[in-house]
């Protein structure tokens, strides 16, 4: 089969389209013919070899194919797998964040779901990681209520585009933060206010929020504390190693002394939440916004586009 592989960390230039062995499912796995795979920030981090990624391969990547959010058709099922059958259209996220930039993948599919007939393969592939992050951040952990003030940092990206729509669906007053090129896009998602982070720091303008969902955390925890209302909550999903450690070390102390909740959002991948966000998409209440589509051979260009911060919503790879 064809797959986009890399044998060293680096820029998109290290990626190559190659012929590799087609995977074979174990007794409890399914073999999926990939029709579409969306790109996530985790793919960029895996390509670059960012610190948490190197736990799985210090000097070079242990697994050579990136890509985790997949939609396709089951081609073969192991003898002990009973959830899906050959011919089923399915979608979900690869458990180990790898394997998707290829014509075929194998997975147990524990948190996967049948692809709704009303959604294209590209739309379905855009949902799993980004949609579940947004659902858990806004609905479950954030517990957003009508009238609350919510700020989403990184609102113009994949998870951010879902989060803005969900926060509006639950009645919040939403502020979206991203770069200059995404201001109109955030407004189109429903954001009440938009902020260009290259011109304004939301932790220094004196405004406070009931909830901050941060998809690109890199500031001091004390800056985030300043931007929260009393009893407000801040959840970080991605960001710098320094900020992650600050949240882990100082977050509990800040909660005890100020009542402000500063935590990491530990996303739980599960079928229930995947189905929940997908049902909202089927009903037209939330839209999986696809900015660009690329063929498999152009994965390097697609990753470069995302890594440069230009992607508005999701970027999807179509696999013929």
Short mmCIF file of C-alpha atoms in Angstrom, two decimals:
data_model
loop_
_atom_site.label_atom_id
_atom_site.label_comp_id
_atom_site.label_asym_id
_atom_site.label_seq_id
_atom_site.Cartn_x
_atom_site.Cartn_y
_atom_site.Cartn_z
CA UNK A 1 0.00 0.00 0.00
CA UNK A 2 0.99 3.65 -0.26
CA UNK A 3 1.76 5.56 2.93
CA UNK A 4 3.45 8.80 3.97
CA UNK A 5 6.36 7.87 6.24
CA UNK A 6 9.12 9.61 8.18
CA UNK A 7 12.25 8.17 9.78
CA UNK A 8 13.48 11.30 11.55
CA UNK A 9 11.95 14.27 13.34
CA UNK A 10 11.91 17.55 11.49
CA UNK A 11 10.00 19.70 9.02
CA UNK A 12 7.43 18.40 6.53
CA UNK A 13 10.37 17.89 4.15
CA UNK A 14 11.28 14.64 5.97
CA UNK A 15 7.97 13.04 4.90
CA UNK A 16 7.99 10.68 1.93
CA UNK A 17 5.28 8.82 0.02
CA UNK A 18 6.36 5.18 -0.15
CA UNK A 19 5.15 1.66 -0.81
CA UNK A 20 4.99 -0.23 2.50
CA UNK A 21 3.55 -3.54 3.67
CA UNK A 22 -0.23 -3.61 3.97
CA UNK A 23 -1.16 -4.30 7.62
CA UNK A 24 -2.98 -7.51 8.58
CA UNK A 25 -5.58 -7.45 11.38
CA UNK A 26 -5.08 -9.56 14.49
CA UNK A 27 -7.99 -11.64 15.79
CA UNK A 28 -9.54 -8.67 17.61
CA UNK A 29 -8.85 -5.99 14.99
CA UNK A 30 -10.41 -4.72 11.79
CA UNK A 31 -8.66 -3.73 8.58
CA UNK A 32 -9.95 -0.42 7.23
CA UNK A 33 -9.64 0.99 3.75
CA UNK A 34 -8.97 4.66 4.49
CA UNK A 35 -11.10 7.16 2.57
CA UNK A 36 -10.21 10.30 4.54
CA UNK A 37 -7.97 11.32 7.42
CA UNK A 38 -7.87 14.73 9.09
CA UNK A 39 -4.80 16.48 10.41
CA UNK A 40 -4.47 17.46 14.06
CA UNK A 41 -1.97 19.44 16.07
CA UNK A 42 -0.81 16.10 17.47
CA UNK A 43 0.43 15.18 13.97
CA UNK A 44 2.52 18.36 13.82
CA UNK A 45 3.94 17.63 17.29
CA UNK A 46 4.74 14.07 16.24
CA UNK A 47 6.49 15.28 13.12
CA UNK A 48 8.55 17.86 14.98
CA UNK A 49 9.43 15.48 17.82
CA UNK A 50 8.16 17.74 20.58
CA UNK A 51 9.11 16.61 24.12
CA UNK A 52 6.08 14.51 25.03
CA UNK A 53 6.30 12.76 21.66
CA UNK A 54 9.87 11.65 22.25
CA UNK A 55 8.76 9.46 25.15
CA UNK A 56 7.85 6.98 22.42
CA UNK A 57 11.11 7.47 20.49
CA UNK A 58 13.89 9.64 21.88
CA UNK A 59 16.13 10.10 18.83
CA UNK A 60 13.84 9.02 16.00
CA UNK A 61 10.16 8.12 15.64
CA UNK A 62 9.35 4.57 16.71
CA UNK A 63 6.30 4.52 14.43
CA UNK A 64 6.82 5.95 10.97
CA UNK A 65 3.27 6.81 9.85
CA UNK A 66 1.38 9.72 11.40
CA UNK A 67 -2.37 10.43 11.22
CA UNK A 68 -5.04 9.50 13.74
CA UNK A 69 -8.54 10.71 12.72
CA UNK A 70 -9.84 8.33 10.09
CA UNK A 71 -12.99 7.54 8.16
CA UNK A 72 -13.19 4.53 5.89
CA UNK A 73 -14.72 1.16 5.11
CA UNK A 74 -14.04 -2.12 6.90
CA UNK A 75 -12.33 -4.55 4.54
CA UNK A 76 -11.65 -7.43 6.93
CA UNK A 77 -12.51 -8.32 10.54
CA UNK A 78 -10.54 -10.59 12.84
CA UNK A 79 -12.31 -13.71 14.05
CA UNK A 80 -12.76 -12.33 17.57
CA UNK A 81 -13.97 -8.89 16.50
CA UNK A 82 -17.75 -8.58 16.68
CA UNK A 83 -18.47 -4.83 16.60
CA UNK A 84 -17.97 -4.17 12.87
CA UNK A 85 -18.22 -6.29 9.75
CA UNK A 86 -16.67 -6.04 6.28
CA UNK A 87 -18.42 -3.34 4.27
CA UNK A 88 -19.28 -1.16 7.30
CA UNK A 89 -18.44 2.53 6.98
CA UNK A 90 -16.73 3.63 10.19
CA UNK A 91 -14.78 6.52 11.70
CA UNK A 92 -12.73 7.22 14.79
CA UNK A 93 -9.35 8.05 16.25
CA UNK A 94 -6.34 5.74 16.28
CA UNK A 95 -5.49 4.97 19.89
CA UNK A 96 -1.77 5.63 19.48
CA UNK A 97 -2.06 8.66 17.18
CA UNK A 98 -0.51 6.89 14.18
CA UNK A 99 -1.13 4.98 10.98
CA UNK A 100 -3.67 7.22 9.26
CA UNK A 101 -1.63 8.70 6.41
CA UNK A 102 -1.93 5.46 4.46
CA UNK A 103 -4.32 3.48 2.29
CA UNK A 104 -5.09 0.95 5.07
CA UNK A 105 -4.99 0.79 8.85
CA UNK A 106 -5.74 -1.80 11.52
CA UNK A 107 -7.46 -0.97 14.80
CA UNK A 108 -9.52 -2.55 17.55
CA UNK A 109 -12.01 0.26 17.06
CA UNK A 110 -13.06 0.39 20.71
CA UNK A 111 -13.98 4.08 20.58
CA UNK A 112 -15.04 4.06 16.91
CA UNK A 113 -18.55 4.43 15.54
CA UNK A 114 -20.51 3.76 12.36
CA UNK A 115 -20.24 6.65 9.91
CA UNK A 116 -23.62 8.35 9.52
CA UNK A 117 -24.93 8.20 5.95
CA UNK A 118 -25.62 11.95 6.08
CA UNK A 119 -21.93 12.79 6.53
CA UNK A 120 -19.20 12.42 3.93
CA UNK A 121 -16.02 10.52 4.76
CA UNK A 122 -14.20 13.87 4.89
CA UNK A 123 -16.71 15.35 7.35
CA UNK A 124 -16.60 12.26 9.55
CA UNK A 125 -12.78 12.26 9.60
CA UNK A 126 -12.83 15.89 10.77
CA UNK A 127 -14.75 15.08 13.96
CA UNK A 128 -13.03 12.59 16.33
CA UNK A 129 -10.15 14.32 18.11
CA UNK A 130 -11.21 17.94 17.64
CA UNK A 131 -14.90 17.34 18.30
CA UNK A 132 -14.38 15.28 21.45
CA UNK A 133 -11.86 17.76 22.88
CA UNK A 134 -14.38 20.57 22.38
CA UNK A 135 -17.28 18.57 23.81
CA UNK A 136 -15.43 17.60 26.95
CA UNK A 137 -13.93 21.06 27.41
CA UNK A 138 -17.15 23.01 26.89
CA UNK A 139 -19.95 20.68 28.00
CA UNK A 140 -18.43 18.23 30.47
CA UNK A 141 -15.59 19.98 32.30
CA UNK A 142 -16.54 23.55 31.45
CA UNK A 143 -20.23 22.95 32.19
CA UNK A 144 -21.09 26.07 30.22
CA UNK A 145 -24.36 27.78 31.18
CA UNK A 146 -26.39 30.44 29.34
CA UNK A 147 -25.00 33.93 29.83
CA UNK A 148 -21.53 32.88 30.91
CA UNK A 149 -18.47 34.49 29.38
CA UNK A 150 -16.26 31.95 27.62
CA UNK A 151 -12.88 32.55 25.97
CA UNK A 152 -11.38 30.03 23.56
CA UNK A 153 -7.69 30.48 22.79
CA UNK A 154 -6.94 28.93 19.41
CA UNK A 155 -10.56 29.32 18.36
CA UNK A 156 -9.76 29.35 14.66
CA UNK A 157 -8.27 25.87 14.56
CA UNK A 158 -9.80 22.40 14.50
CA UNK A 159 -10.88 21.88 18.11
CA UNK A 160 -11.43 25.63 18.46
CA UNK A 161 -13.95 25.71 15.63
CA UNK A 162 -16.02 23.02 17.37
CA UNK A 163 -15.62 24.71 20.76
CA UNK A 164 -16.93 28.09 19.57
CA UNK A 165 -20.02 26.48 18.08
CA UNK A 166 -20.68 24.39 21.19
CA UNK A 167 -20.25 27.32 23.57
CA UNK A 168 -22.75 29.34 21.51
CA UNK A 169 -25.12 26.35 21.40
CA UNK A 170 -25.10 26.30 25.21
CA UNK A 171 -25.84 30.03 25.40
CA UNK A 172 -22.47 31.54 26.25
CA UNK A 173 -21.02 34.89 25.26
CA UNK A 174 -17.95 33.75 23.35
CA UNK A 175 -14.60 35.42 22.74
CA UNK A 176 -12.36 33.76 20.18
CA UNK A 177 -8.61 34.33 20.15
CA UNK A 178 -6.35 33.51 17.19
CA UNK A 179 -4.16 35.20 14.59
CA UNK A 180 -5.01 38.10 12.28
CA UNK A 181 -6.04 35.89 9.37
CA UNK A 182 -8.72 34.07 11.35
CA UNK A 183 -10.77 36.93 12.80
CA UNK A 184 -13.53 36.80 10.19
CA UNK A 185 -13.57 33.00 10.37
CA UNK A 186 -14.16 33.07 14.13
CA UNK A 187 -17.01 35.53 13.62
CA UNK A 188 -18.52 33.18 11.05
CA UNK A 189 -18.53 30.41 13.67
CA UNK A 190 -20.62 32.61 15.95
CA UNK A 191 -18.01 34.24 18.20
CA UNK A 192 -19.41 37.40 19.80
CA UNK A 193 -15.95 38.93 20.18
CA UNK A 194 -12.68 38.16 18.43
CA UNK A 195 -9.15 38.97 19.47
CA UNK A 196 -5.90 39.01 17.50
CA UNK A 197 -3.24 37.57 19.80
CA UNK A 198 -0.51 39.35 17.81
CA UNK A 199 -1.98 42.68 18.95
CA UNK A 200 -3.67 41.98 22.27
CA UNK A 201 -2.96 39.70 25.24
CA UNK A 202 -6.23 38.46 26.74
CA UNK A 203 -4.55 38.03 30.13
CA UNK A 204 -3.56 41.73 30.30
CA UNK A 205 -6.63 43.64 29.13
CA UNK A 206 -8.50 43.49 32.45
CA UNK A 207 -11.34 41.29 31.18
CA UNK A 208 -12.34 38.12 33.04
CA UNK A 209 -14.14 34.96 32.01
CA UNK A 210 -16.14 32.16 33.57
CA UNK A 211 -14.32 29.62 31.40
CA UNK A 212 -11.13 29.68 29.36
CA UNK A 213 -10.45 26.73 27.06
CA UNK A 214 -6.84 27.02 25.94
CA UNK A 215 -5.72 24.95 22.96
CA UNK A 216 -2.29 26.62 22.69
CA UNK A 217 -1.23 27.36 26.28
CA UNK A 218 2.13 29.05 26.71
CA UNK A 219 1.68 31.77 29.36
CA UNK A 220 2.25 31.76 33.11
CA UNK A 221 -0.49 30.21 35.25
CA UNK A 222 -0.67 33.52 37.12
CA UNK A 223 -1.60 35.27 33.88
CA UNK A 224 -4.45 32.81 33.38
CA UNK A 225 -5.53 33.27 36.98
CA UNK A 226 -5.79 37.02 36.35
CA UNK A 227 -8.13 36.43 33.40
CA UNK A 228 -10.57 34.26 35.37
CA UNK A 229 -13.61 35.44 37.29
CA UNK A 230 -13.95 34.32 40.92
CA UNK A 231 -14.70 30.56 40.81
CA UNK A 232 -13.88 30.56 37.10
CA UNK A 233 -12.23 27.62 35.35
CA UNK A 234 -9.29 27.35 32.96
CA UNK A 235 -8.53 24.17 31.02
CA UNK A 236 -5.43 23.68 28.89
CA UNK A 237 -5.45 21.05 26.15
CA UNK A 238 -2.17 21.73 24.34
CA UNK A 239 0.77 24.02 24.75
CA UNK A 240 4.31 24.39 25.98
CA UNK A 241 6.00 21.97 28.35
CA UNK A 242 6.76 24.79 30.79
CA UNK A 243 3.09 25.79 31.03
CA UNK A 244 1.97 22.18 31.47
CA UNK A 245 4.34 21.71 34.41
CA UNK A 246 3.25 25.02 35.95
CA UNK A 247 -0.37 23.95 35.80
CA UNK A 248 0.43 20.58 37.38
CA UNK A 249 2.56 22.09 40.14
CA UNK A 250 0.78 25.37 40.89
CA UNK A 251 -2.79 24.68 39.79
CA UNK A 252 -3.79 22.92 43.04
CA UNK A 253 -2.31 25.76 45.15
CA UNK A 254 -4.17 28.38 43.11
CA UNK A 255 -7.44 26.47 43.55
CA UNK A 256 -6.96 26.31 47.32
CA UNK A 257 -6.00 29.95 47.75
CA UNK A 258 -8.22 31.70 45.19
CA UNK A 259 -11.02 29.30 44.28
CA UNK A 260 -10.03 29.61 40.61
CA UNK A 261 -9.79 26.27 38.86
CA UNK A 262 -6.69 25.89 36.67
CA UNK A 263 -6.22 22.40 35.23
CA UNK A 264 -5.17 20.34 32.26
CA UNK A 265 -8.01 18.86 30.24
CA UNK A 266 -7.33 15.12 30.26
CA UNK A 267 -9.36 14.10 27.22
CA UNK A 268 -11.05 10.71 27.50
CA UNK A 269 -11.52 9.01 24.15
CA UNK A 270 -14.77 7.07 24.11
CA UNK A 271 -17.53 6.10 21.71
CA UNK A 272 -20.27 7.84 23.69
CA UNK A 273 -18.78 11.32 23.27
CA UNK A 274 -17.85 10.67 19.65
CA UNK A 275 -21.46 9.76 18.94
CA UNK A 276 -22.75 12.77 20.92
CA UNK A 277 -20.76 15.36 18.96
CA UNK A 278 -21.55 13.57 15.69
CA UNK A 279 -25.28 13.67 16.41
CA UNK A 280 -25.01 17.44 16.81
CA UNK A 281 -23.28 17.56 13.42
CA UNK A 282 -25.99 15.41 11.84
CA UNK A 283 -28.64 17.76 13.25
CA UNK A 284 -26.85 20.79 11.80
CA UNK A 285 -26.28 22.32 15.24
CA UNK A 286 -22.51 22.02 14.85
CA UNK A 287 -20.65 21.99 11.54
CA UNK A 288 -17.30 20.25 10.96
CA UNK A 289 -15.63 23.05 9.01
CA UNK A 290 -13.10 21.84 6.42
CA UNK A 291 -10.71 24.51 5.22
CA UNK A 292 -8.70 22.52 2.70
CA UNK A 293 -8.52 19.04 1.21
CA UNK A 294 -5.29 17.45 0.00
CA UNK A 295 -4.51 14.11 -1.66
CA UNK A 296 -2.30 11.61 0.19
CA UNK A 297 0.81 12.62 -1.74
CA UNK A 298 0.45 16.21 -0.48
CA UNK A 299 0.48 15.41 3.25
CA UNK A 300 3.73 17.43 3.64
CA UNK A 301 2.05 20.54 2.20
CA UNK A 302 -1.03 19.97 4.37
CA UNK A 303 1.05 19.66 7.53
CA UNK A 304 3.05 22.74 6.62
CA UNK A 305 -0.18 24.70 6.17
CA UNK A 306 -1.39 23.63 9.62
CA UNK A 307 1.99 24.11 11.28
CA UNK A 308 2.20 27.68 10.03
CA UNK A 309 -1.06 28.44 11.85
CA UNK A 310 -3.07 29.16 8.71
CA UNK A 311 -5.68 26.41 8.89
CA UNK A 312 -9.21 27.63 9.57
CA UNK A 313 -11.01 24.68 11.10
CA UNK A 314 -9.91 21.29 9.79
CA UNK A 315 -7.53 20.11 7.06
CA UNK A 316 -8.43 16.76 5.52
CA UNK A 317 -6.46 14.25 3.46
CA UNK A 318 -8.50 12.33 0.88
CA UNK A 319 -7.21 8.87 0.09
CA UNK A 320 -8.12 7.45 -3.30
#
